XYZ file of C-alpha atoms in Angstrom:
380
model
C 0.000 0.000 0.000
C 2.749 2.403 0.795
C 4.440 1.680 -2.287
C 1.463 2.307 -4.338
C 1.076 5.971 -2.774
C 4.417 6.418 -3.388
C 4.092 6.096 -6.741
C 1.090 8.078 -7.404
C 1.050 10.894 -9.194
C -0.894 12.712 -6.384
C 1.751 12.185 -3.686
C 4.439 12.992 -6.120
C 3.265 16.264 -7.339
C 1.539 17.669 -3.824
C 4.985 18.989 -1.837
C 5.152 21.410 -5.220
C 1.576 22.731 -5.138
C 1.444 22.702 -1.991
C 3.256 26.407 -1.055
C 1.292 27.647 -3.903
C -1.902 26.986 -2.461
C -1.233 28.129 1.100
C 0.058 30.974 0.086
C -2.974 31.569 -1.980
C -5.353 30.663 0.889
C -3.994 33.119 3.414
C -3.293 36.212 0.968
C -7.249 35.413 0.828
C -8.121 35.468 4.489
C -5.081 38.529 5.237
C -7.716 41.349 3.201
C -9.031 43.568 4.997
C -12.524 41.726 4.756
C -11.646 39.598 7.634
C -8.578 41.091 9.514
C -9.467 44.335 9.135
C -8.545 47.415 6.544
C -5.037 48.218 7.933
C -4.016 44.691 8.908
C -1.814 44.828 6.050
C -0.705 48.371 6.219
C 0.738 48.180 8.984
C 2.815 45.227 9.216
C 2.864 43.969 5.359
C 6.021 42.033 6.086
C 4.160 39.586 8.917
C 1.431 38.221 6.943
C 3.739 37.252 3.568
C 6.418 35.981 6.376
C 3.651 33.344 7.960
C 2.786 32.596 4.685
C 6.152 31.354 3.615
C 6.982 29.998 7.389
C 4.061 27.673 7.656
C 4.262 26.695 3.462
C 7.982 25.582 3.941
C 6.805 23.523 7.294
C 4.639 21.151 5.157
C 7.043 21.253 2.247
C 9.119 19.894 4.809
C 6.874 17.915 6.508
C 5.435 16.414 2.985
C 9.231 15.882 1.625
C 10.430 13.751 5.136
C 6.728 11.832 5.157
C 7.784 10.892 1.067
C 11.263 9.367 2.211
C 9.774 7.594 4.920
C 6.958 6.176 2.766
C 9.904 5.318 0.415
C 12.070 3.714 2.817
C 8.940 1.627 4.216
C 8.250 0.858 0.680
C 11.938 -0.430 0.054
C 11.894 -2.385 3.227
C 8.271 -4.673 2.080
C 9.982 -4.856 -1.525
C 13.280 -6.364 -0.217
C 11.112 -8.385 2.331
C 8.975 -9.608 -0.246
C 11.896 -10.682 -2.710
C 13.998 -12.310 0.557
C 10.313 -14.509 0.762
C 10.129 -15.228 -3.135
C 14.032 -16.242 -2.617
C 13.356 -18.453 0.397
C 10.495 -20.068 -1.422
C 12.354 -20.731 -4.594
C 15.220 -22.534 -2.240
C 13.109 -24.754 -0.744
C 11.183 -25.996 -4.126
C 14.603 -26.724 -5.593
C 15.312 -28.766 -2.521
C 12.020 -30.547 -2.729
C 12.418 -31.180 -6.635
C 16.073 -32.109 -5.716
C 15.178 -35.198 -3.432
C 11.817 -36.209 -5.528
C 14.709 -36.705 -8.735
C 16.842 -39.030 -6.114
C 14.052 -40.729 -4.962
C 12.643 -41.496 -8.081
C 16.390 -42.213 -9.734
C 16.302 -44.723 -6.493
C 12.853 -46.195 -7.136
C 13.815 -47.351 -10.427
C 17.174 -49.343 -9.354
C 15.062 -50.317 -6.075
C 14.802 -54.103 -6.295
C 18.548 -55.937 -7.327
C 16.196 -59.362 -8.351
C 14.605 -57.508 -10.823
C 17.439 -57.645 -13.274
C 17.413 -61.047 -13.320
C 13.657 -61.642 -14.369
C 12.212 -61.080 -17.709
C 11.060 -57.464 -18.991
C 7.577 -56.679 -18.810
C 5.425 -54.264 -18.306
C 4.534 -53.245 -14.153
C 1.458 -52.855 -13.053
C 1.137 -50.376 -10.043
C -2.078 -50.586 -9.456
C -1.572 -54.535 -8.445
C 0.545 -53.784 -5.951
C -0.848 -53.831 -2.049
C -0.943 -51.176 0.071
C 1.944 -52.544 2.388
C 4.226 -52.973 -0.912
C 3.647 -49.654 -2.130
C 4.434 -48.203 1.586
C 7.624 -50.688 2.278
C 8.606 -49.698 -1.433
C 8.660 -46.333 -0.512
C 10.679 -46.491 3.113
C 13.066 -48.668 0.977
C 13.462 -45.531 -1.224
C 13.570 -43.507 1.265
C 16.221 -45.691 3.535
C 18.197 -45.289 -0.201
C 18.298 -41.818 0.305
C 19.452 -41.607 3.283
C 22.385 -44.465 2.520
C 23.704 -42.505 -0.051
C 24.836 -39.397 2.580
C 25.108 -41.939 6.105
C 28.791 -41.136 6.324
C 28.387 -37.512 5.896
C 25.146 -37.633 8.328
C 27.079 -39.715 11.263
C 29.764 -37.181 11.119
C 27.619 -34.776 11.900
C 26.083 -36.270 14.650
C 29.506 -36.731 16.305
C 30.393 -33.293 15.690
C 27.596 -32.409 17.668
C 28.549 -31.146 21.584
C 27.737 -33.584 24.172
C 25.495 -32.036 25.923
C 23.285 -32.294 22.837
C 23.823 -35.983 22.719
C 21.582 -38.830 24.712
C 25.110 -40.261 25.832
C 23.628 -39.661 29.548
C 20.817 -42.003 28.705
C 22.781 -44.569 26.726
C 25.576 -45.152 28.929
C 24.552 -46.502 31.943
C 22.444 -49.293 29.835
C 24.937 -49.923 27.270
C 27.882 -49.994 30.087
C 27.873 -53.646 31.374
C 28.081 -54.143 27.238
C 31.372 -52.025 26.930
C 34.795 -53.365 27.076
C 38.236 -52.081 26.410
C 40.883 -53.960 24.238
C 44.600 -53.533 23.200
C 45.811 -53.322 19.542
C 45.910 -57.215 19.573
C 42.763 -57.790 21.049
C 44.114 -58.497 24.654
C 41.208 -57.175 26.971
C 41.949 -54.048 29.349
C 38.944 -53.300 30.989
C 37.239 -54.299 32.734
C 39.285 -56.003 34.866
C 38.600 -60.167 35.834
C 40.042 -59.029 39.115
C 37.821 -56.521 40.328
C 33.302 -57.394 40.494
C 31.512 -54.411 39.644
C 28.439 -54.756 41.067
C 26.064 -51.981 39.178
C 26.260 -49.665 36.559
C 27.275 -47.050 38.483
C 30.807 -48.833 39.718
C 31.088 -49.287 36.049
C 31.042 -45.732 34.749
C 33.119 -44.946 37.406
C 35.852 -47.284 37.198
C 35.182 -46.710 33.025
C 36.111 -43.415 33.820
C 39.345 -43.720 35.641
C 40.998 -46.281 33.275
C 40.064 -43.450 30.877
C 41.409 -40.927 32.689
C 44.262 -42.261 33.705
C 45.459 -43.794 30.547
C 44.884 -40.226 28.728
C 45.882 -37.832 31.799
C 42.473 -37.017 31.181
C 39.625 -35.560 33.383
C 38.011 -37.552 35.968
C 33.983 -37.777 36.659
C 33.560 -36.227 39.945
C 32.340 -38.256 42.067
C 29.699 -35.811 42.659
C 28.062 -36.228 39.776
C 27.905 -40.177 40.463
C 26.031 -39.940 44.054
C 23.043 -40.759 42.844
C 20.271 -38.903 45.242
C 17.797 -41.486 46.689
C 15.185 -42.450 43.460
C 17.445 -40.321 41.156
C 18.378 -42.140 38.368
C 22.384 -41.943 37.660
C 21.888 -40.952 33.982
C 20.478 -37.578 35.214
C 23.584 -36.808 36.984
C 25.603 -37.751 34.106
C 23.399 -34.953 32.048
C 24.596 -32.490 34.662
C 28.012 -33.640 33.534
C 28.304 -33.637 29.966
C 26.447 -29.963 30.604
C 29.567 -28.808 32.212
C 31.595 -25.844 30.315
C 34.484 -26.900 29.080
C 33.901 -30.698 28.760
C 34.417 -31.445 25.056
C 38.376 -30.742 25.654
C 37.860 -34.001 27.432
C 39.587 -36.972 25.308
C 37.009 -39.211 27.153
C 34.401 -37.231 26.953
C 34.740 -37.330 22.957
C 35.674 -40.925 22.643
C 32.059 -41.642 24.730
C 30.016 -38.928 22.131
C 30.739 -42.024 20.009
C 29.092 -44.048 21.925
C 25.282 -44.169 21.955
C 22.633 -44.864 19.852
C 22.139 -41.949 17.808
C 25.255 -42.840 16.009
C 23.730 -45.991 14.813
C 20.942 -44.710 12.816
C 22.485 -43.193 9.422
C 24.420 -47.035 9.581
C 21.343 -48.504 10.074
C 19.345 -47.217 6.862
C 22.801 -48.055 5.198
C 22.522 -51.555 6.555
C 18.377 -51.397 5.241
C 19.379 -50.763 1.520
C 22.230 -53.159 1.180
C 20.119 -56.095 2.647
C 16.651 -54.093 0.877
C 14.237 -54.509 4.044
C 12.127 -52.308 6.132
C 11.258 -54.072 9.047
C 13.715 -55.547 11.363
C 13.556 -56.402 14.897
C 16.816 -56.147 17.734
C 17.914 -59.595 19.350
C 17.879 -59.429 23.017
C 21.701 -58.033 24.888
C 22.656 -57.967 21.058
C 24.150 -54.535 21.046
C 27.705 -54.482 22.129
C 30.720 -51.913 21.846
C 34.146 -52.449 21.893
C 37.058 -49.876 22.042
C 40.414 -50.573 20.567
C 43.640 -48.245 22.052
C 46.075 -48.632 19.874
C 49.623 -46.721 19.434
C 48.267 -44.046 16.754
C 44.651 -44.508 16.428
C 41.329 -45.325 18.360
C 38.924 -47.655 17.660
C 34.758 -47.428 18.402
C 33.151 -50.909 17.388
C 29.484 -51.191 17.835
C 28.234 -54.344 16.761
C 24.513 -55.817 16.772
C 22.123 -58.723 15.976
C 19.298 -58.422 14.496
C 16.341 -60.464 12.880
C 13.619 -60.118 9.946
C 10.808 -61.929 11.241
C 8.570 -64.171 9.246
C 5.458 -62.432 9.116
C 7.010 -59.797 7.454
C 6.462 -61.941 4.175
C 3.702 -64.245 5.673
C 0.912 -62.654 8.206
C 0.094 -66.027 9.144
C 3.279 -66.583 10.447
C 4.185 -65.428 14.532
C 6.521 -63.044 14.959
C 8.590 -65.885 17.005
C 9.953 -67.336 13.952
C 13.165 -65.824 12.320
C 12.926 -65.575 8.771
C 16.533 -63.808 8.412
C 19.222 -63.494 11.455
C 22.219 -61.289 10.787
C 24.956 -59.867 12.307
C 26.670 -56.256 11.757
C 28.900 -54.192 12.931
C 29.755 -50.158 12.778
C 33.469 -48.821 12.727
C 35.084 -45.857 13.397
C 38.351 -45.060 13.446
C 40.007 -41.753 15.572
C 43.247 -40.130 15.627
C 44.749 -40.660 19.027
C 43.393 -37.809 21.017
C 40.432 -38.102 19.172
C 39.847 -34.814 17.473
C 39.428 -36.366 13.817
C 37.444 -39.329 12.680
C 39.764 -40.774 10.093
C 37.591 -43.720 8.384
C 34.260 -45.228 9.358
C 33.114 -48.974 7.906
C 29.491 -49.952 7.892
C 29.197 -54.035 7.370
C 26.712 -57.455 7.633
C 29.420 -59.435 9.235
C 27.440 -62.982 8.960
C 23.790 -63.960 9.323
C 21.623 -67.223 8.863
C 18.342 -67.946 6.173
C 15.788 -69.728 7.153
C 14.487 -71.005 3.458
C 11.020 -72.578 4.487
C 9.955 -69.019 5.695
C 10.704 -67.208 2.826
C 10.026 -66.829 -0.807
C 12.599 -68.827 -2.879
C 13.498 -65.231 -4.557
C 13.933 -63.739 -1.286
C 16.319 -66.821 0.198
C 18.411 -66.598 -2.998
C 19.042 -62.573 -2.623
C 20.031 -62.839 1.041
C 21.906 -65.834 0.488
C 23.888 -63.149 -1.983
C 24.226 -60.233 0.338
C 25.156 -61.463 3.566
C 28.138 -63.190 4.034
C 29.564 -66.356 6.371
C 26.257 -67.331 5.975
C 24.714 -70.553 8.297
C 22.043 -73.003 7.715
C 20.062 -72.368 10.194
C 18.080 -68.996 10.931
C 20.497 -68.388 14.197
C 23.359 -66.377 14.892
C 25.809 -68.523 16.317
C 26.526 -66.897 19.707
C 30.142 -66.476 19.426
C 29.421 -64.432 16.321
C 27.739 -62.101 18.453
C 30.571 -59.877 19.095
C 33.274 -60.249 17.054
């Protein structure tokens, strides 16, 4: 609206006319009709001089009303273009990941290859193909960036991370080896009793292996029904903390890190539902002379209703085992390679279709008879 009356001929042309007019209007009313026969006899000089006074206030009033209507109008204009620019950004992102997803839809399925051309009908397909069809695409997506998107997450400060909440559950699960695999914590010598003994003595082999900063015990004296993990966030809260070596070896450990390696893990083996095996989730830290090691490794099943609904969700269609690796530079500033692999895994071929045997048979390797993983392949 402003910048329409800025622009109108009205606005533009009324500071020029407007001295014109008032000094018109009050040579009218200064005659000696109204003010009196000698009014301007005797002091000709006052009358012209209000004249002229009050027509330059509302030239001047007029001129500084313009530039402000101006510089409100400049301010919507750039405002409205900054919007138009915004908008324009996010279609191209939106067109940007439809092209992947459709570039991904049409390499989706690896059997397909291997059966004769024809036509597809979409329309035959059920509604639970056409959604898992679509989570594989968009699992696809998400493969193709999971290194990039777990580096983030690591880069992330720890207070932002649910390390607090992981830990103390994922602790009796953690263990601490030597270059050639010789175990350094915890010790056989010394019981832990509960997860908070753990943390703490996980903390001073830390600590004292790195000269590194210890986890006051304050933070570990659990107030009666406190949980320890919300001492822990009062920790990892405290300024100052990520120049911990410990502190950024554990933002490695927890199970945010897991997800961009787990849609990785979804599009080489092509399945959307999976279910954990119970204590299957296990993490193992390697100390070597130049490098650090963070190993999580997990088991996990496809169960058999997944491709029969008549079928209990007991029975284990597809077992497999793998495992997530990242490598650190020795104090742990730089993540210097990261390895997402199915380590092993088992088919059980009287619970799938024959296509579906044959394709997992393909993908995962060391693979066993029997729809189990063998426990000892458990952690590796």
């Amino acid at each position: 609206c402003f910048y329409v009356f800025r622009s109108s001929l009205f606005s533009f042309f009324l500071p020029f006319f407007l001295p014109f007019f008032l000094s018109f209007f009050f040579s009218f009313f200064s005659s000696s009709e109204y003010f009196g026969s000698n009014t301007s006899a005797k002091s000709p000089g006052l009358v012209q001089t209000v004249e002229w006074f009050i027509s330059f206030f509302f030239l001047l009033y007029t001129t500084l009303s313009m530039s402000f209507f101006d510089s409100v109008s400049q301010f919507f204009v750039a405002a409205s273009e900054d919007l138009q620019a915004a908008l324009d950004e996010t279609s191209k992102g939106w067109e940007e990941f439809v092209a992947d997803v459709n570039v991904v839809l049409t390499e989706l399925d690896p059997l397909a290859v291997e059966e004769e051309e024809k036509p597809q009908n979409n329309s035959s397909q059920s509604p639970q193909e056409t959604r898992e069809q679509a989570q594989l695409a968009a699992y696809a997506v998400a493969a193709s960036k999971w290194q990039s998107n777990l580096r983030a997450v690591w880069a992330q400060e720890a207070r932002n991370l649910p390390i607090h909440i992981d830990l103390p559950r994922l602790i009796g699960k953690i263990r601490v080896l030597s270059s050639d695999g010789a175990p350094l914590w915890p010790s056989s010598e010394v019981e832990l009793k509960d997860e908070l003994e753990k943390i703490v003595s996980l903390f001073e082999f830390l600590s004292a292996k790195w000269e590194d900063i210890h986890l006051p015990a304050f933070y570990l004296e659990a107030q009666k029904g406190e949980e320890v993990s919300s001492r822990l966030e009062t920790f990892f809260q405290t300024e100052g903390i990520e120049e911990s070596i410990t502190v950024r070896m554990l933002k490695a450990v927890h199970q945010k890190m897991l997800f961009p390696a787990y849609y990785q893990i979804k599009h080489i083996l092509q399945i959307a539902q999976t279910n954990d095996k119970a204590n299957a989730w296990h993490v193992d830290i390697v100390l070597g002379a130049d490098f650090v090691i963070v190993k999580h490794s997990k088991a996990q099943i496809i169960p058999s209703w997944v491709y029969d609904e008549s079928r209990s969700e007991l029975e284990e269609a597809v077992s497999f085992h793998w495992a997530l690796t990242m490598t650190f530079n020795p104090t742990i500033t730089e993540m210097t390679d990261l390895s997402c692999d199915v380590i092993s895994g088992a088919v059980n071929d009287s619970l799938l279709p024959k296509e579906k045997a044959e394709f997992f048979k393909s993908r995962i390797p060391g693979l066993s008879v029997e729809a189990k993983v063998p426990e000892e392949e458990v952690r590796l």
